Short mmCIF file of C-alpha atoms in Angstrom, two decimals:
data_model
loop_
_atom_site.label_atom_id
_atom_site.label_comp_id
_atom_site.label_asym_id
_atom_site.label_seq_id
_atom_site.Cartn_x
_atom_site.Cartn_y
_atom_site.Cartn_z
CA MET A 1365 -35.88 -29.70 67.46
CA ASP A 1366 -32.33 -30.95 66.88
CA GLY A 1367 -33.58 -33.05 63.93
CA ARG A 1368 -35.15 -30.06 62.22
CA GLN A 1369 -32.02 -28.02 62.83
CA GLY A 1370 -29.87 -30.81 61.40
CA ARG A 1371 -32.02 -31.08 58.29
CA SER A 1372 -31.84 -27.31 57.85
CA THR A 1373 -28.07 -27.43 58.13
CA ASP A 1374 -27.87 -30.25 55.60
CA MET A 1375 -30.08 -28.29 53.21
CA GLN A 1376 -27.87 -25.23 53.54
CA GLN A 1377 -24.80 -27.32 52.82
CA TRP A 1378 -26.40 -28.81 49.72
CA LEU A 1379 -27.51 -25.40 48.50
CA ARG A 1380 -24.00 -24.05 49.06
CA ARG A 1381 -22.49 -26.94 47.11
CA ILE A 1382 -24.97 -26.54 44.26
CA LEU A 1383 -24.28 -22.82 44.11
CA GLY A 1384 -20.54 -23.48 44.23
CA ALA A 1385 -20.77 -25.99 41.39
CA LEU A 1386 -22.83 -23.53 39.34
CA LEU A 1387 -20.28 -20.78 39.94
CA LEU A 1388 -17.47 -23.10 38.83
CA LEU A 1389 -19.40 -24.03 35.69
CA GLY A 1390 -20.05 -20.35 35.03
CA ALA A 1391 -16.35 -19.56 35.46
CA VAL A 1392 -15.33 -22.33 33.07
CA GLY A 1393 -17.97 -21.26 30.55
CA LEU A 1394 -16.96 -17.60 30.73
CA VAL A 1395 -13.24 -18.20 30.21
CA ALA A 1396 -13.91 -20.81 27.50
CA MET A 1397 -16.23 -18.46 25.58
CA THR A 1398 -13.77 -15.59 25.90
CA GLU A 1399 -10.69 -17.50 24.76
CA GLN A 1400 -12.57 -19.37 22.02
CA GLY A 1401 -13.94 -16.06 20.75
CA ILE A 1402 -10.41 -14.67 20.55
CA LEU A 1403 -9.22 -17.81 18.75
CA ASP A 1404 -12.10 -17.75 16.25
CA HIS A 1405 -11.34 -14.09 15.49
CA ARG A 1406 -7.63 -14.81 15.00
CA HIS A 1407 -8.18 -17.85 12.78
CA ALA A 1408 -10.61 -15.93 10.56
CA ALA A 1409 -8.23 -12.96 10.42
CA ASP A 1410 -5.36 -15.25 9.40
CA ARG A 1411 -7.34 -16.23 6.30
CA HIS A 1412 -7.17 -12.57 5.27
CA GLY A 1413 -3.43 -12.41 5.86
CA GLY A 1414 -2.92 -11.41 9.50
CA GLN A 1415 -4.31 -9.94 12.68
CA ILE A 1416 -6.82 -7.10 12.34
CA LEU A 1417 -6.97 -3.61 13.82
CA ASP A 1418 -10.08 -1.47 13.42
CA LEU A 1419 -8.61 2.04 13.19
CA GLY A 1420 -11.63 3.78 11.69
CA ALA A 1421 -11.16 7.41 10.67
CA GLY A 1422 -7.87 9.19 11.09
CA GLY A 1423 -5.74 6.17 11.94
CA GLY A 1424 -2.00 6.53 11.43
CA PRO A 1425 1.17 4.44 11.71
CA GLU A 1426 2.22 3.42 15.22
CA PRO A 1427 5.11 1.26 16.44
CA GLY A 1428 4.37 -2.45 16.51
CA GLN A 1429 1.59 -2.34 13.90
CA HIS A 1430 3.66 -3.40 10.88
CA GLY A 1431 2.05 -6.35 9.11
CA TYR A 1432 -1.36 -5.91 10.72
CA LEU A 1433 -4.51 -5.73 8.62
CA VAL A 1434 -6.46 -2.55 9.28
CA ARG A 1435 -9.77 -0.95 8.46
CA VAL A 1436 -9.27 2.74 7.71
CA SER A 1437 -12.04 5.08 6.57
CA GLY A 1438 -12.16 8.68 5.42
CA THR A 1439 -11.72 10.87 2.35
CA PRO A 1440 -8.44 10.29 0.48
CA ARG A 1441 -6.11 13.27 0.19
CA VAL A 1442 -4.35 13.70 -3.15
CA VAL A 1443 -0.84 14.93 -2.37
CA GLU A 1444 0.57 14.80 -5.94
CA SER A 1445 -2.08 15.05 -8.67
CA PRO A 1446 -1.88 12.82 -11.77
CA TYR A 1447 -0.69 14.58 -14.95
CA ASP A 1448 -1.02 13.75 -18.64
CA PRO A 1449 2.12 15.35 -20.12
CA GLU A 1450 1.18 14.84 -23.79
CA PHE A 1451 -2.02 16.87 -23.47
CA GLY A 1452 -1.10 18.97 -20.43
CA GLN A 1453 -4.14 17.81 -18.44
CA ARG A 1454 -4.07 17.58 -14.65
CA ALA A 1455 -6.78 16.60 -12.15
CA PRO A 1456 -7.02 16.64 -8.32
CA SER A 1457 -7.93 12.97 -8.42
CA PRO A 1458 -6.29 9.67 -7.44
CA VAL A 1459 -6.37 8.39 -11.04
CA LEU A 1460 -6.58 10.09 -14.45
CA ILE A 1461 -7.39 7.93 -17.48
CA ARG A 1462 -7.04 9.07 -21.08
CA HIS A 1463 -9.42 7.44 -23.57
CA VAL A 1464 -8.69 7.62 -27.30
CA GLU A 1465 -11.22 6.63 -29.98
CA MET A 1466 -11.08 6.66 -33.76
CA PHE A 1467 -13.95 6.87 -36.23
CA GLN A 1468 -13.64 3.55 -38.07
CA TRP A 1469 -15.45 0.95 -40.09
CA HIS A 1470 -16.71 -2.06 -38.18
CA GLU A 1471 -18.51 -5.15 -39.37
CA VAL A 1472 -22.09 -5.84 -38.29
CA ARG A 1473 -23.62 -9.30 -38.76
CA LEU A 1474 -27.34 -9.99 -38.51
CA GLY A 1475 -27.89 -13.62 -39.43
CA ASN A 1476 -26.59 -14.02 -42.99
CA ASP A 1477 -26.65 -10.29 -43.59
CA VAL A 1478 -23.31 -8.44 -43.32
CA HIS A 1479 -23.02 -4.69 -43.50
CA TYR A 1480 -20.54 -2.02 -42.40
CA GLU A 1481 -20.94 1.06 -40.25
CA LEU A 1482 -18.71 3.93 -39.19
CA ASP A 1483 -18.51 4.50 -35.45
CA TRP A 1484 -16.18 5.51 -32.64
CA VAL A 1485 -14.03 2.57 -31.51
CA ASP A 1486 -11.33 2.62 -28.82
CA ARG A 1487 -8.96 0.20 -30.58
CA PRO A 1488 -7.71 -0.29 -34.15
CA VAL A 1489 -10.14 -2.41 -36.17
CA ASP A 1490 -8.36 -4.74 -38.62
CA ALA A 1491 -10.31 -4.32 -41.86
CA SER A 1492 -8.39 -7.18 -43.52
CA ARG A 1493 -10.52 -9.57 -41.48
CA PHE A 1494 -13.75 -8.19 -42.90
CA GLU A 1495 -15.77 -10.42 -45.20
CA HIS A 1496 -15.85 -7.52 -47.69
CA PRO A 1497 -12.79 -5.38 -46.94
CA PHE A 1498 -12.90 -3.40 -50.22
CA GLY A 1499 -14.02 0.14 -49.55
CA HIS A 1500 -13.88 -0.34 -45.78
CA THR A 1501 -10.19 0.22 -45.07
CA ASN A 1502 -9.26 1.54 -41.62
CA PRO A 1503 -6.05 3.27 -40.47
CA GLU A 1504 -3.56 0.70 -39.17
CA ARG A 1505 -2.80 2.35 -35.83
CA PHE A 1506 -3.71 5.19 -33.50
CA PRO A 1507 -1.35 8.17 -33.53
CA VAL A 1508 -2.21 8.71 -29.85
CA GLN A 1509 -2.73 5.92 -27.33
CA GLY A 1510 -5.00 5.67 -24.32
CA LYS A 1511 -3.16 5.73 -21.02
CA GLN A 1512 -3.64 5.78 -17.25
CA PHE A 1513 -1.90 8.24 -14.94
CA ASP A 1514 -1.76 7.67 -11.19
CA ALA A 1515 -1.36 10.35 -8.55
CA GLY A 1516 2.16 10.54 -7.16
CA GLN A 1517 0.78 10.05 -3.66
CA VAL A 1518 -2.67 9.59 -2.16
CA ARG A 1519 -3.08 9.33 1.60
CA LEU A 1520 -5.94 7.98 3.67
CA GLY A 1521 -5.60 8.99 7.28
CA GLY A 1522 -1.89 8.66 7.97
CA TYR A 1523 -1.24 6.05 5.28
CA ALA A 1524 -0.23 6.24 1.63
CA LEU A 1525 -2.22 3.97 -0.70
CA SER A 1526 -0.31 1.48 -2.86
CA PRO A 1527 -1.01 1.44 -6.64
CA THR A 1528 -3.23 -1.64 -6.31
CA LEU A 1529 -5.46 0.10 -3.77
CA LEU A 1530 -5.38 3.27 -5.83
CA HIS A 1531 -6.77 1.40 -8.83
CA ALA A 1532 -9.46 -0.21 -6.66
CA LEU A 1533 -10.97 3.13 -5.58
CA PRO A 1534 -14.62 3.19 -6.70
CA GLY A 1535 -16.46 5.62 -8.93
CA SER A 1536 -15.91 7.42 -12.20
CA ASP A 1537 -16.37 11.01 -13.40
CA THR A 1538 -15.68 12.77 -16.68
CA LEU A 1539 -13.03 15.48 -16.77
CA THR A 1540 -13.69 18.47 -19.00
CA PRO A 1541 -10.39 19.12 -20.82
CA ASP A 1542 -8.60 22.43 -20.30
CA LEU A 1543 -7.77 23.87 -23.74
CA LYS A 1544 -5.39 26.41 -22.20
CA SER A 1545 -3.16 23.59 -20.98
CA LEU A 1546 -2.98 21.91 -24.41
CA PRO A 1547 0.53 22.00 -25.96
CA THR A 1548 0.85 24.21 -29.04
CA ASN A 1549 1.45 21.33 -31.47
CA LEU A 1550 -1.77 19.59 -30.39
CA ALA A 1551 -3.82 22.78 -30.10
CA ALA A 1552 -3.49 23.13 -33.88
CA SER A 1553 -4.98 19.65 -34.44
CA PHE A 1554 -7.61 19.31 -31.69
CA ALA A 1555 -10.71 21.31 -30.89
CA ALA A 1556 -13.10 21.05 -27.95
CA TYR A 1557 -16.44 19.34 -28.47
CA GLY A 1558 -18.36 18.73 -25.25
CA ASN A 1559 -16.11 16.71 -22.95
CA TYR A 1560 -13.92 15.63 -25.88
CA LEU A 1561 -10.99 16.94 -27.83
CA THR A 1562 -11.47 15.96 -31.46
CA THR A 1563 -9.60 16.27 -34.75
CA SER A 1564 -12.88 16.47 -36.70
CA ALA A 1565 -13.30 19.61 -38.77
CA ARG A 1566 -17.05 19.19 -38.20
CA PRO A 1567 -17.43 17.28 -34.92
CA GLU A 1568 -21.12 16.61 -35.51
CA GLN A 1569 -20.22 14.87 -38.77
CA PRO A 1570 -16.95 12.99 -38.14
CA ARG A 1571 -15.04 11.31 -40.94
CA LEU A 1572 -13.04 8.11 -41.22
CA GLY A 1573 -9.80 8.37 -39.23
CA ASP A 1574 -10.91 11.25 -37.01
CA LEU A 1575 -9.81 11.03 -33.38
CA ARG A 1576 -11.51 12.05 -30.19
CA VAL A 1577 -9.87 12.08 -26.77
CA SER A 1578 -11.56 12.17 -23.38
CA TRP A 1579 -10.47 11.86 -19.77
CA GLU A 1580 -11.96 9.92 -16.90
CA ILE A 1581 -11.13 10.50 -13.24
CA VAL A 1582 -11.76 8.60 -10.03
CA PRO A 1583 -13.67 11.01 -7.75
CA VAL A 1584 -12.41 11.96 -4.31
CA GLN A 1585 -15.02 10.59 -1.93
CA GLU A 1586 -15.32 8.89 1.45
CA VAL A 1587 -14.08 5.31 1.29
CA THR A 1588 -13.21 2.42 3.58
CA VAL A 1589 -9.99 0.50 2.91
CA PHE A 1590 -9.15 -2.90 4.38
CA ALA A 1591 -5.49 -3.71 3.75
CA GLN A 1592 -2.14 -4.49 5.37
CA ILE A 1593 0.24 -2.00 6.99
CA ASP A 1594 3.69 -1.78 5.40
CA GLY A 1595 5.52 1.07 7.10
CA ASP A 1596 3.40 4.14 6.36
CA ARG A 1597 1.67 2.48 3.39
CA LEU A 1598 -1.41 0.32 2.96
CA VAL A 1599 -0.80 -2.66 0.65
CA PRO A 1600 -2.59 -5.93 -0.21
CA ALA A 1601 -1.92 -8.69 2.33
CA VAL A 1602 0.70 -11.09 0.97
CA HIS A 1603 -0.54 -14.25 2.68
CA ALA A 1604 -4.29 -13.84 2.20
CA ALA A 1605 -6.03 -17.15 1.48
CA ASP A 1606 -8.27 -15.53 -1.14
CA GLY A 1607 -5.24 -14.30 -3.11
CA LYS A 1608 -6.57 -10.72 -3.00
CA GLY A 1609 -5.69 -9.44 0.43
CA TYR A 1610 -7.63 -6.16 0.42
CA ASP A 1611 -11.03 -4.56 0.00
CA VAL A 1612 -12.09 -1.04 -0.91
CA GLN A 1613 -15.68 0.18 -0.53
CA SER A 1614 -17.34 3.56 -0.86
CA GLY A 1615 -18.59 5.25 2.31
CA ASP A 1616 -17.77 4.56 5.94
CA ARG A 1617 -18.16 0.79 6.26
CA SER A 1618 -17.81 -1.26 9.41
CA LEU A 1619 -15.39 -4.14 9.81
CA VAL A 1620 -18.32 -6.53 9.39
CA ASP A 1621 -18.96 -5.04 5.92
CA VAL A 1622 -15.39 -5.41 4.66
CA ALA A 1623 -14.64 -8.72 6.41
CA PRO A 1624 -18.01 -10.41 7.04
CA ASP A 1625 -16.43 -13.80 7.75
CA VAL A 1626 -14.38 -12.46 10.67
CA PRO A 1627 -16.31 -12.72 13.97
CA THR A 1628 -16.03 -9.81 16.36
CA SER A 1629 -13.41 -10.31 19.04
CA PRO A 1630 -14.86 -10.42 22.58
CA SER A 1631 -14.98 -7.05 24.33
CA PHE A 1632 -13.61 -6.36 27.83
CA ILE A 1633 -11.33 -9.39 27.56
CA TRP A 1634 -9.36 -8.81 30.76
CA LEU A 1635 -12.48 -7.93 32.73
CA ARG A 1636 -14.04 -11.22 31.61
CA ARG A 1637 -10.89 -13.15 32.55
CA ILE A 1638 -10.77 -11.59 36.02
CA ALA A 1639 -14.49 -12.27 36.46
CA ALA A 1640 -13.90 -15.93 35.56
CA LEU A 1641 -11.14 -16.18 38.18
CA LEU A 1642 -13.37 -14.58 40.83
CA LEU A 1643 -16.27 -16.88 39.98
CA GLY A 1644 -13.94 -19.88 40.17
CA THR A 1645 -12.58 -18.73 43.53
CA PHE A 1646 -16.01 -18.20 45.10
CA GLY A 1647 -17.28 -21.44 43.59
CA ALA A 1648 -14.39 -23.39 45.10
CA LEU A 1649 -14.88 -21.58 48.42
CA LEU A 1650 -18.53 -22.66 48.59
CA LEU A 1651 -17.55 -26.27 47.92
CA LEU A 1652 -15.16 -26.35 50.86
CA PRO A 1653 -16.47 -27.66 54.20
CA GLU A 1654 -18.10 -24.89 56.22
CA ARG A 1655 -15.62 -25.29 59.07
CA SER A 1656 -12.81 -24.50 56.63
CA HIS A 1657 -14.03 -21.00 55.87
CA GLY A 1658 -11.66 -18.18 56.72
CA GLY A 1659 -8.51 -16.57 55.36
CA HIS A 1660 -6.74 -19.87 54.78
CA ALA A 1661 -9.77 -21.30 52.97
CA LEU A 1662 -9.93 -18.25 50.71
CA ILE A 1663 -6.30 -18.78 49.67
CA LEU A 1664 -7.03 -22.45 48.98
CA ALA A 1665 -10.12 -21.53 46.93
CA ALA A 1666 -8.15 -18.92 44.97
CA GLY A 1667 -5.51 -21.54 44.14
CA ALA A 1668 -8.14 -24.05 43.04
CA GLY A 1669 -9.92 -21.42 40.93
CA ALA A 1670 -6.67 -20.38 39.24
CA LEU A 1671 -5.83 -24.04 38.60
CA LEU A 1672 -9.21 -24.70 36.96
CA ILE A 1673 -9.37 -21.52 34.86
CA GLY A 1674 -5.72 -21.73 33.81
CA ALA A 1675 -6.04 -25.38 32.78
CA VAL A 1676 -9.18 -24.79 30.69
CA ALA A 1677 -7.70 -21.77 28.89
CA CYS A 1678 -4.33 -23.50 28.39
CA VAL A 1679 -5.99 -26.45 26.65
CA LEU A 1680 -7.78 -24.06 24.25
CA TRP A 1681 -4.55 -22.28 23.31
CA LEU A 1682 -2.45 -25.43 22.84
CA GLY A 1683 -0.96 -25.58 19.35
CA THR A 1684 -2.19 -22.09 18.47
CA ASP A 1685 -0.21 -19.50 20.42
CA LEU A 1686 2.76 -20.71 22.46
CA ALA A 1687 3.04 -17.50 24.48
CA ALA A 1688 -0.64 -17.40 25.44
CA GLY A 1689 -0.67 -21.12 26.22
CA ALA A 1690 2.44 -20.76 28.39
CA ALA A 1691 0.89 -17.85 30.32
CA TRP A 1692 -2.24 -19.84 31.11
CA PHE A 1693 -0.13 -22.90 31.98
CA ALA A 1694 1.89 -20.77 34.40
CA LEU A 1695 -1.36 -19.62 36.05
CA ALA A 1696 -2.58 -23.20 36.37
CA LEU A 1697 0.79 -24.27 37.78
CA ALA A 1698 0.73 -21.43 40.31
CA GLY A 1699 -2.81 -22.39 41.29
CA LEU A 1700 -1.75 -26.01 41.72
CA ALA A 1701 1.21 -24.98 43.90
CA VAL A 1702 -0.99 -22.81 46.14
CA THR A 1703 -3.62 -25.55 46.41
CA VAL A 1704 -1.11 -28.26 47.36
CA TRP A 1705 0.60 -25.93 49.81
CA ARG A 1706 -2.66 -25.06 51.60
CA ILE A 1707 -3.78 -28.70 51.74
CA ARG A 1708 -0.44 -29.75 53.25
CA MET A 1709 -0.65 -26.91 55.76
CA ALA A 1710 -4.16 -28.02 56.75
CA VAL A 1711 -3.05 -31.64 57.20
CA GLU A 1712 -0.09 -30.67 59.33
#
């Protein structure tokens, strides 16, 4: 009877030790996965120029966020519309682009055959370079130049977009010119023809040297911007490894879409850390001799668990973040002090 009872007790002790060892391994694995996940996220974010905040829609400047990379989504709000002063055209758009074309000769080569055609071209064509320039002379310059006009201010959420981000906004629409806004001196020379203003007397049959002007706008639509916070502005990240430091996509895109190489940071970080400490404590408690169980044993187990978890996490943070490494080292040191204290108390 006593033999069977002794074997049963031995079995219980072995099961308790195995369970304790498994709990300790689980605690180490949990804290290691959590801290390594944070480190992987930070290292990948550093390649883009800094730490990342996922603000989503409606994010605005807050203290302590300067220099962070953020994902902000929503529909841009044009505060000051772009304006073309020469033609009096304005559009509620982030960017207004004036295109100017002239009806000119251009050279067409098909094998050994060379011939000349008149067509709309957006730059002066140097006829002196033609193989047969006689009879195909073009005007030397455009009297009106193409030009781009940016909105005075465009905001996304609580942030103003820098010119670089403004120019990266996707999409393109044609603006129908407003004849009523045309200055008097140009109204005498230009007439409307579709989405163009043209100097042609007969727009359907243009002649050499005729001009036509059109305007392109960037449409106001939902976008996602990934860039760096600079005060109340979003700007390209200065220290990005790719040399670009920003991304702009149409629609509401997730952080994975705009930064696919950045792994998601672990969720419930502090809950996972506390769980690792509890697992370590209970694991150490189960490894203690059964006669040691009680309030004093629980303190000893808590010290041992803190020592183990703090040491593992401290090693992972060494050389990466001095503050985080020091915090984990302090926890390990406190755990060591408690463990030594309880062991000395037990011996005495």
